[in-house]
Amino acid sequence: DQQVKQNSPSLSVQEGRISILNCDYTNSMFDYFLWYKKYPAEGPTFLISISSIKDKNEDGRFTVFLNKSAKHLSLHIVPSQPGDSAVYFCAASAYGDMRFGAGTRLTVKP
Amino acid sequence: DAGVIQSPRHEVTEMGQEVTLRCKPISGHNSLFWYRQTMMRGLELLIYFNNNVPIDDSGMPEDRFSAKMPNASFSTLKIQPSEPRDSAVYFCASHWGGGTGELFFGEGSRLTVL
């Protein structure tokens, strides 16, 4: 039962443009949402998070938007850089556990 | 500071053999998670512990899988007997329970069962 879904397995954008990664969830009890970034042969690393009481959180080039009514969140990266090329995982937390989506592979072309 | 340490980094074994993966969480962290990464399902939560106690093991695929956390600084994930479909990268992660609860991951153990 996939409670967190990332329906786009891959995304390719041009350097300098905006990258938008999407995530949907089914469990209304989730109270924190997070994005992780993963390079090959490494473990995922935390990127940015948002509480369920907010609808936007910004950190430099990264902004996460939360639409609770639609059970949808998105990660915006602007401007995108080649070093942003990685797999991005959406995650959601409730009562201490953490569920992840299947990931989206972002490729930023120079 | 040392991060989450997993061993072995790579394991190749034959079907039917026992496999034991090990994890040392970050000191002071009170929650530990085991995940399995596959192409189809991404990062699947297998089990997580809070203060060394298993809280949710509903993600453990079969009775062939077992996990223990005998103390705050060590956990094992065991597969017995192993099967080719168990081939994946297994990640251990920990967090200290506060803030947004972001997890700190190890580098993973890549398991190949022939």
PDB file of C-alpha atoms in Angstrom:
ATOM      1  CA  ASP A   1       0.000   0.000   0.000  1.00  0.00           C
ATOM      2  CA  GLN A   2       1.848   3.046  -1.278  1.00  0.00           C
ATOM      3  CA  GLN A   3       0.845   5.894   1.005  1.00  0.00           C
ATOM      4  CA  VAL A   4       3.277   8.264  -0.706  1.00  0.00           C
ATOM      5  CA  LYS A   5       3.361   8.377  -4.482  1.00  0.00           C
ATOM      6  CA  GLN A   6       5.679   9.978  -6.958  1.00  0.00           C
ATOM      7  CA  ASN A   7       4.177   9.297 -10.339  1.00  0.00           C
ATOM      8  CA  SER A   8       6.987  10.698 -12.455  1.00  0.00           C
ATOM      9  CA  PRO A   9       9.999   8.394 -12.467  1.00  0.00           C
ATOM     10  CA  SER A  10      12.135  10.945 -14.273  1.00  0.00           C
ATOM     11  CA  LEU A  11      12.364  14.621 -15.148  1.00  0.00           C
ATOM     12  CA  SER A  12      14.795  16.449 -17.398  1.00  0.00           C
ATOM     13  CA  VAL A  13      15.255  20.226 -17.361  1.00  0.00           C
ATOM     14  CA  GLN A  14      17.679  22.757 -18.757  1.00  0.00           C
ATOM     15  CA  GLU A  15      20.170  24.469 -16.486  1.00  0.00           C
ATOM     16  CA  GLY A  16      18.787  27.731 -15.160  1.00  0.00           C
ATOM     17  CA  ARG A  17      15.166  26.691 -15.558  1.00  0.00           C
ATOM     18  CA  ILE A  18      12.741  25.615 -12.856  1.00  0.00           C
ATOM     19  CA  SER A  19      12.436  21.977 -11.773  1.00  0.00           C
ATOM     20  CA  ILE A  20       9.105  20.925 -10.290  1.00  0.00           C
ATOM     21  CA  LEU A  21       8.854  17.556  -8.598  1.00  0.00           C
ATOM     22  CA  ASN A  22       5.470  16.309  -7.470  1.00  0.00           C
ATOM     23  CA  CYS A  23       4.238  14.012  -4.743  1.00  0.00           C
ATOM     24  CA  ASP A  24       0.826  12.762  -3.635  1.00  0.00           C
ATOM     25  CA  TYR A  25      -0.146  11.076  -0.402  1.00  0.00           C
ATOM     26  CA  THR A  26      -3.158   9.223   0.885  1.00  0.00           C
ATOM     27  CA  ASN A  27      -2.866   9.295   4.686  1.00  0.00           C
ATOM     28  CA  SER A  28      -4.424  12.435   6.153  1.00  0.00           C
ATOM     29  CA  MET A  29      -2.629  11.767   9.461  1.00  0.00           C
ATOM     30  CA  PHE A  30       0.772  12.704   8.069  1.00  0.00           C
ATOM     31  CA  ASP A  31       2.034  15.778   9.909  1.00  0.00           C
ATOM     32  CA  TYR A  32       5.443  16.388   8.362  1.00  0.00           C
ATOM     33  CA  PHE A  33       6.546  16.159   4.772  1.00  0.00           C
ATOM     34  CA  LEU A  34      10.135  15.998   3.656  1.00  0.00           C
ATOM     35  CA  TRP A  35      12.239  15.837   0.538  1.00  0.00           C
ATOM     36  CA  TYR A  36      15.448  13.866   0.326  1.00  0.00           C
ATOM     37  CA  LYS A  37      18.096  13.863  -2.343  1.00  0.00           C
ATOM     38  CA  LYS A  38      20.090  10.785  -3.298  1.00  0.00           C
ATOM     39  CA  TYR A  39      23.261  10.444  -5.331  1.00  0.00           C
ATOM     40  CA  PRO A  40      24.403   7.038  -6.656  1.00  0.00           C
ATOM     41  CA  ALA A  41      26.087   4.779  -4.104  1.00  0.00           C
ATOM     42  CA  GLU A  42      25.135   7.107  -1.245  1.00  0.00           C
ATOM     43  CA  GLY A  43      22.321   7.199   1.258  1.00  0.00           C
ATOM     44  CA  PRO A  44      19.542   9.764   0.885  1.00  0.00           C
ATOM     45  CA  THR A  45      20.200  13.131   2.516  1.00  0.00           C
ATOM     46  CA  PHE A  46      17.630  15.505   3.911  1.00  0.00           C
ATOM     47  CA  LEU A  47      16.858  18.516   1.752  1.00  0.00           C
ATOM     48  CA  ILE A  48      13.834  20.432   3.025  1.00  0.00           C
ATOM     49  CA  SER A  49      10.670  19.823   5.027  1.00  0.00           C
ATOM     50  CA  ILE A  50       7.290  21.338   5.736  1.00  0.00           C
ATOM     51  CA  SER A  51       4.861  20.978   8.586  1.00  0.00           C
ATOM     52  CA  SER A  52       1.254  20.172   7.838  1.00  0.00           C
ATOM     53  CA  ILE A  53       0.224  23.505   9.341  1.00  0.00           C
ATOM     54  CA  LYS A  54       2.084  25.409   6.650  1.00  0.00           C
ATOM     55  CA  ASP A  55       1.619  25.646   2.912  1.00  0.00           C
ATOM     56  CA  LYS A  56       5.070  26.835   1.879  1.00  0.00           C
ATOM     57  CA  ASN A  57       8.634  26.581   3.062  1.00  0.00           C
ATOM     58  CA  GLU A  58      11.588  28.119   1.275  1.00  0.00           C
ATOM     59  CA  ASP A  59      15.304  27.490   1.637  1.00  0.00           C
ATOM     60  CA  GLY A  60      17.491  29.166  -0.922  1.00  0.00           C
ATOM     61  CA  ARG A  61      16.780  27.716  -4.346  1.00  0.00           C
ATOM     62  CA  PHE A  62      14.427  25.115  -2.899  1.00  0.00           C
ATOM     63  CA  THR A  63      10.764  25.673  -2.064  1.00  0.00           C
ATOM     64  CA  VAL A  64       8.257  23.084  -0.949  1.00  0.00           C
ATOM     65  CA  PHE A  65       4.538  23.692  -1.379  1.00  0.00           C
ATOM     66  CA  LEU A  66       1.837  21.749   0.448  1.00  0.00           C
ATOM     67  CA  ASN A  67      -1.798  21.510  -0.627  1.00  0.00           C
ATOM     68  CA  LYS A  68      -3.516  19.574   2.127  1.00  0.00           C
ATOM     69  CA  SER A  69      -6.944  19.543   0.518  1.00  0.00           C
ATOM     70  CA  ALA A  70      -5.454  17.876  -2.551  1.00  0.00           C
ATOM     71  CA  LYS A  71      -3.015  15.775  -0.512  1.00  0.00           C
ATOM     72  CA  HIS A  72      -0.283  17.024  -2.778  1.00  0.00           C
ATOM     73  CA  LEU A  73       3.125  18.550  -2.328  1.00  0.00           C
ATOM     74  CA  SER A  74       5.736  19.761  -4.714  1.00  0.00           C
ATOM     75  CA  LEU A  75       9.384  20.736  -4.669  1.00  0.00           C
ATOM     76  CA  HIS A  76      10.514  23.659  -6.784  1.00  0.00           C
ATOM     77  CA  ILE A  77      14.163  24.179  -7.598  1.00  0.00           C
ATOM     78  CA  VAL A  78      15.036  27.462  -9.220  1.00  0.00           C
ATOM     79  CA  PRO A  79      17.355  28.002 -10.887  1.00  0.00           C
ATOM     80  CA  SER A  80      18.244  24.369 -11.544  1.00  0.00           C
ATOM     81  CA  GLN A  81      21.929  23.481 -11.664  1.00  0.00           C
ATOM     82  CA  PRO A  82      23.707  20.411 -13.068  1.00  0.00           C
ATOM     83  CA  GLY A  83      24.736  19.468  -9.516  1.00  0.00           C
ATOM     84  CA  ASP A  84      21.052  19.069  -8.674  1.00  0.00           C
ATOM     85  CA  SER A  85      20.942  15.946 -10.851  1.00  0.00           C
ATOM     86  CA  ALA A  86      19.973  13.156  -8.460  1.00  0.00           C
ATOM     87  CA  VAL A  87      17.040  11.055  -7.347  1.00  0.00           C
ATOM     88  CA  TYR A  88      14.578  12.986  -5.191  1.00  0.00           C
ATOM     89  CA  PHE A  89      12.410  11.174  -2.679  1.00  0.00           C
ATOM     90  CA  CYS A  90       9.287  12.581  -1.125  1.00  0.00           C
ATOM     91  CA  ALA A  91       8.584  11.395   2.423  1.00  0.00           C
ATOM     92  CA  ALA A  92       5.805  11.801   4.954  1.00  0.00           C
ATOM     93  CA  SER A  93       5.753  11.222   8.667  1.00  0.00           C
ATOM     94  CA  ALA A  94       3.059  10.366  11.187  1.00  0.00           C
ATOM     95  CA  TYR A  95       3.446   9.044  14.742  1.00  0.00           C
ATOM     96  CA  GLY A  96       7.173   8.590  14.333  1.00  0.00           C
ATOM     97  CA  ASP A  97       7.385   6.493  11.200  1.00  0.00           C
ATOM     98  CA  MET A  98       8.389   7.788   7.784  1.00  0.00           C
ATOM     99  CA  ARG A  99       7.109   6.623   4.401  1.00  0.00           C
ATOM    100  CA  PHE A 100       8.811   7.334   1.123  1.00  0.00           C
ATOM    101  CA  GLY A 101       7.741   7.558  -2.470  1.00  0.00           C
ATOM    102  CA  ALA A 102       9.420   5.692  -5.295  1.00  0.00           C
ATOM    103  CA  GLY A 103      11.601   8.660  -6.235  1.00  0.00           C
ATOM    104  CA  THR A 104      12.006  10.918  -9.260  1.00  0.00           C
ATOM    105  CA  ARG A 105      15.289  11.043 -11.142  1.00  0.00           C
ATOM    106  CA  LEU A 106      16.079  14.650 -12.008  1.00  0.00           C
ATOM    107  CA  THR A 107      18.561  15.402 -14.774  1.00  0.00           C
ATOM    108  CA  VAL A 108      19.657  18.994 -15.234  1.00  0.00           C
ATOM    109  CA  LYS A 109      21.303  19.527 -18.621  1.00  0.00           C
ATOM    110  CA  PRO A 110      23.999  22.167 -19.034  1.00  0.00           C
TER     111      PRO A 110
ATOM    112  CA  ASP B   1      30.902  13.181  13.959  1.00  0.00           C
ATOM    113  CA  ALA B   2      30.384   9.678  12.633  1.00  0.00           C
ATOM    114  CA  GLY B   3      27.191   9.178  10.722  1.00  0.00           C
ATOM    115  CA  VAL B   4      25.105   6.034  10.491  1.00  0.00           C
ATOM    116  CA  ILE B   5      27.432   3.136   9.786  1.00  0.00           C
ATOM    117  CA  GLN B   6      26.289   0.088   7.863  1.00  0.00           C
ATOM    118  CA  SER B   7      28.103  -3.124   7.076  1.00  0.00           C
ATOM    119  CA  PRO B   8      28.786  -4.814   4.821  1.00  0.00           C
ATOM    120  CA  ARG B   9      28.646  -2.328   1.951  1.00  0.00           C
ATOM    121  CA  HIS B  10      28.322  -5.158  -0.531  1.00  0.00           C
ATOM    122  CA  GLU B  11      27.240  -8.741  -0.043  1.00  0.00           C
ATOM    123  CA  VAL B  12      26.997 -11.442  -2.669  1.00  0.00           C
ATOM    124  CA  THR B  13      25.580 -14.728  -1.539  1.00  0.00           C
ATOM    125  CA  GLU B  14      23.871 -17.793  -2.878  1.00  0.00           C
ATOM    126  CA  MET B  15      20.212 -18.565  -2.552  1.00  0.00           C
ATOM    127  CA  GLY B  16      19.421 -20.284   0.716  1.00  0.00           C
ATOM    128  CA  GLN B  17      22.245 -18.704   2.673  1.00  0.00           C
ATOM    129  CA  GLU B  18      21.753 -16.563   5.748  1.00  0.00           C
ATOM    130  CA  VAL B  19      22.484 -12.861   5.392  1.00  0.00           C
ATOM    131  CA  THR B  20      23.051 -10.471   8.283  1.00  0.00           C
ATOM    132  CA  LEU B  21      23.201  -6.722   7.749  1.00  0.00           C
ATOM    133  CA  ARG B  22      24.427  -4.464  10.517  1.00  0.00           C
ATOM    134  CA  CYS B  23      23.814  -0.891  11.517  1.00  0.00           C
ATOM    135  CA  LYS B  24      25.246   1.508  14.059  1.00  0.00           C
ATOM    136  CA  PRO B  25      23.036   4.568  14.463  1.00  0.00           C
ATOM    137  CA  ILE B  26      24.231   8.048  15.345  1.00  0.00           C
ATOM    138  CA  SER B  27      24.928   8.310  19.054  1.00  0.00           C
ATOM    139  CA  GLY B  28      22.031   9.919  20.897  1.00  0.00           C
ATOM    140  CA  HIS B  29      19.451   9.057  18.269  1.00  0.00           C
ATOM    141  CA  ASN B  30      16.543   7.104  19.707  1.00  0.00           C
ATOM    142  CA  SER B  31      14.818   5.858  16.553  1.00  0.00           C
ATOM    143  CA  LEU B  32      16.198   3.478  13.966  1.00  0.00           C
ATOM    144  CA  PHE B  33      14.708   2.514  10.622  1.00  0.00           C
ATOM    145  CA  TRP B  34      15.429  -0.201   8.062  1.00  0.00           C
ATOM    146  CA  TYR B  35      14.480   0.461   4.446  1.00  0.00           C
ATOM    147  CA  ARG B  36      14.854  -1.534   1.246  1.00  0.00           C
ATOM    148  CA  GLN B  37      15.325   0.261  -2.051  1.00  0.00           C
ATOM    149  CA  THR B  38      14.090  -1.329  -5.255  1.00  0.00           C
ATOM    150  CA  MET B  39      13.435   0.121  -8.676  1.00  0.00           C
ATOM    151  CA  MET B  40       9.737  -0.629  -8.543  1.00  0.00           C
ATOM    152  CA  ARG B  41       8.866   0.464  -5.016  1.00  0.00           C
ATOM    153  CA  GLY B  42      11.514   2.990  -4.148  1.00  0.00           C
ATOM    154  CA  LEU B  43      12.308   3.111  -0.430  1.00  0.00           C
ATOM    155  CA  GLU B  44      10.159   0.597   1.427  1.00  0.00           C
ATOM    156  CA  LEU B  45       9.979   0.839   5.197  1.00  0.00           C
ATOM    157  CA  LEU B  46      10.682  -2.616   6.626  1.00  0.00           C
ATOM    158  CA  ILE B  47      10.733  -1.934  10.347  1.00  0.00           C
ATOM    159  CA  TYR B  48      11.483   0.818  12.815  1.00  0.00           C
ATOM    160  CA  PHE B  49      12.512   0.895  16.441  1.00  0.00           C
ATOM    161  CA  ASN B  50      12.009   3.530  19.082  1.00  0.00           C
ATOM    162  CA  ASN B  51      14.245   3.289  22.164  1.00  0.00           C
ATOM    163  CA  ASN B  52      15.310  -0.187  20.973  1.00  0.00           C
ATOM    164  CA  VAL B  53      11.709  -1.447  20.851  1.00  0.00           C
ATOM    165  CA  PRO B  54      10.220  -2.520  17.497  1.00  0.00           C
ATOM    166  CA  ILE B  55       7.253  -0.260  16.821  1.00  0.00           C
ATOM    167  CA  ASP B  56       6.076  -1.273  13.366  1.00  0.00           C
ATOM    168  CA  ASP B  57       7.312  -4.324  11.480  1.00  0.00           C
ATOM    169  CA  SER B  58       4.404  -4.522   9.071  1.00  0.00           C
ATOM    170  CA  GLY B  59       6.758  -3.829   6.181  1.00  0.00           C
ATOM    171  CA  MET B  60       8.848  -6.933   6.796  1.00  0.00           C
ATOM    172  CA  PRO B  61       8.029  -8.938   3.681  1.00  0.00           C
ATOM    173  CA  GLU B  62       8.106 -12.453   5.105  1.00  0.00           C
ATOM    174  CA  ASP B  63       9.048 -14.534   8.089  1.00  0.00           C
ATOM    175  CA  ARG B  64      12.423 -15.003   6.456  1.00  0.00           C
ATOM    176  CA  PHE B  65      13.193 -11.440   7.543  1.00  0.00           C
ATOM    177  CA  SER B  66      13.934 -10.530  11.144  1.00  0.00           C
ATOM    178  CA  ALA B  67      15.428  -7.485  12.843  1.00  0.00           C
ATOM    179  CA  LYS B  68      16.803  -6.874  16.285  1.00  0.00           C
ATOM    180  CA  MET B  69      18.096  -3.939  18.258  1.00  0.00           C
ATOM    181  CA  PRO B  70      19.767  -5.321  21.385  1.00  0.00           C
ATOM    182  CA  ASN B  71      21.018  -1.893  22.472  1.00  0.00           C
ATOM    183  CA  ALA B  72      20.940   1.755  21.441  1.00  0.00           C
ATOM    184  CA  SER B  73      24.059   1.485  19.313  1.00  0.00           C
ATOM    185  CA  PHE B  74      23.471  -1.608  17.225  1.00  0.00           C
ATOM    186  CA  SER B  75      20.852  -3.238  15.033  1.00  0.00           C
ATOM    187  CA  THR B  76      20.778  -6.204  12.675  1.00  0.00           C
ATOM    188  CA  LEU B  77      18.569  -7.200   9.792  1.00  0.00           C
ATOM    189  CA  LYS B  78      18.697 -10.911   9.035  1.00  0.00           C
ATOM    190  CA  ILE B  79      17.379 -12.817   6.030  1.00  0.00           C
ATOM    191  CA  GLN B  80      17.228 -16.575   6.369  1.00  0.00           C
ATOM    192  CA  PRO B  81      17.034 -18.223   3.910  1.00  0.00           C
ATOM    193  CA  SER B  82      17.845 -15.629   1.278  1.00  0.00           C
ATOM    194  CA  GLU B  83      16.251 -15.643  -2.172  1.00  0.00           C
ATOM    195  CA  PRO B  84      17.189 -13.864  -5.439  1.00  0.00           C
ATOM    196  CA  ARG B  85      14.205 -11.499  -5.087  1.00  0.00           C
ATOM    197  CA  ASP B  86      15.762 -10.156  -1.878  1.00  0.00           C
ATOM    198  CA  SER B  87      18.479  -8.524  -3.976  1.00  0.00           C
ATOM    199  CA  ALA B  88      18.301  -4.792  -3.263  1.00  0.00           C
ATOM    200  CA  VAL B  89      20.027  -2.012  -1.391  1.00  0.00           C
ATOM    201  CA  TYR B  90      19.152  -1.999   2.286  1.00  0.00           C
ATOM    202  CA  PHE B  91      19.407   1.289   4.165  1.00  0.00           C
ATOM    203  CA  CYS B  92      19.515   1.963   7.854  1.00  0.00           C
ATOM    204  CA  ALA B  93      18.564   5.413   9.160  1.00  0.00           C
ATOM    205  CA  SER B  94      18.256   7.060  12.555  1.00  0.00           C
ATOM    206  CA  HIS B  95      16.902  10.240  14.088  1.00  0.00           C
ATOM    207  CA  TRP B  96      16.781  11.873  17.490  1.00  0.00           C
ATOM    208  CA  GLY B  97      13.022  12.251  17.618  1.00  0.00           C
ATOM    209  CA  GLY B  98      12.795  16.026  17.678  1.00  0.00           C
ATOM    210  CA  GLY B  99      12.391  18.784  15.131  1.00  0.00           C
ATOM    211  CA  THR B 100      10.962  17.611  11.871  1.00  0.00           C
ATOM    212  CA  GLY B 101      12.368  14.165  12.526  1.00  0.00           C
ATOM    213  CA  GLU B 102      14.551  14.106   9.455  1.00  0.00           C
ATOM    214  CA  LEU B 103      16.363  10.841   9.077  1.00  0.00           C
ATOM    215  CA  PHE B 104      20.095  10.382   8.729  1.00  0.00           C
ATOM    216  CA  PHE B 105      20.884   7.509   6.417  1.00  0.00           C
ATOM    217  CA  GLY B 106      23.803   5.162   6.165  1.00  0.00           C
ATOM    218  CA  GLU B 107      25.424   4.472   2.825  1.00  0.00           C
ATOM    219  CA  GLY B 108      23.474   1.281   2.369  1.00  0.00           C
ATOM    220  CA  SER B 109      24.258  -2.408   1.995  1.00  0.00           C
ATOM    221  CA  ARG B 110      23.916  -3.734  -1.526  1.00  0.00           C
ATOM    222  CA  LEU B 111      22.768  -7.355  -1.394  1.00  0.00           C
ATOM    223  CA  THR B 112      22.934  -9.687  -4.361  1.00  0.00           C
ATOM    224  CA  VAL B 113      21.484 -13.159  -3.982  1.00  0.00           C
ATOM    225  CA  LEU B 114      22.444 -15.506  -6.805  1.00  0.00           C
TER     226      LEU B 114
END
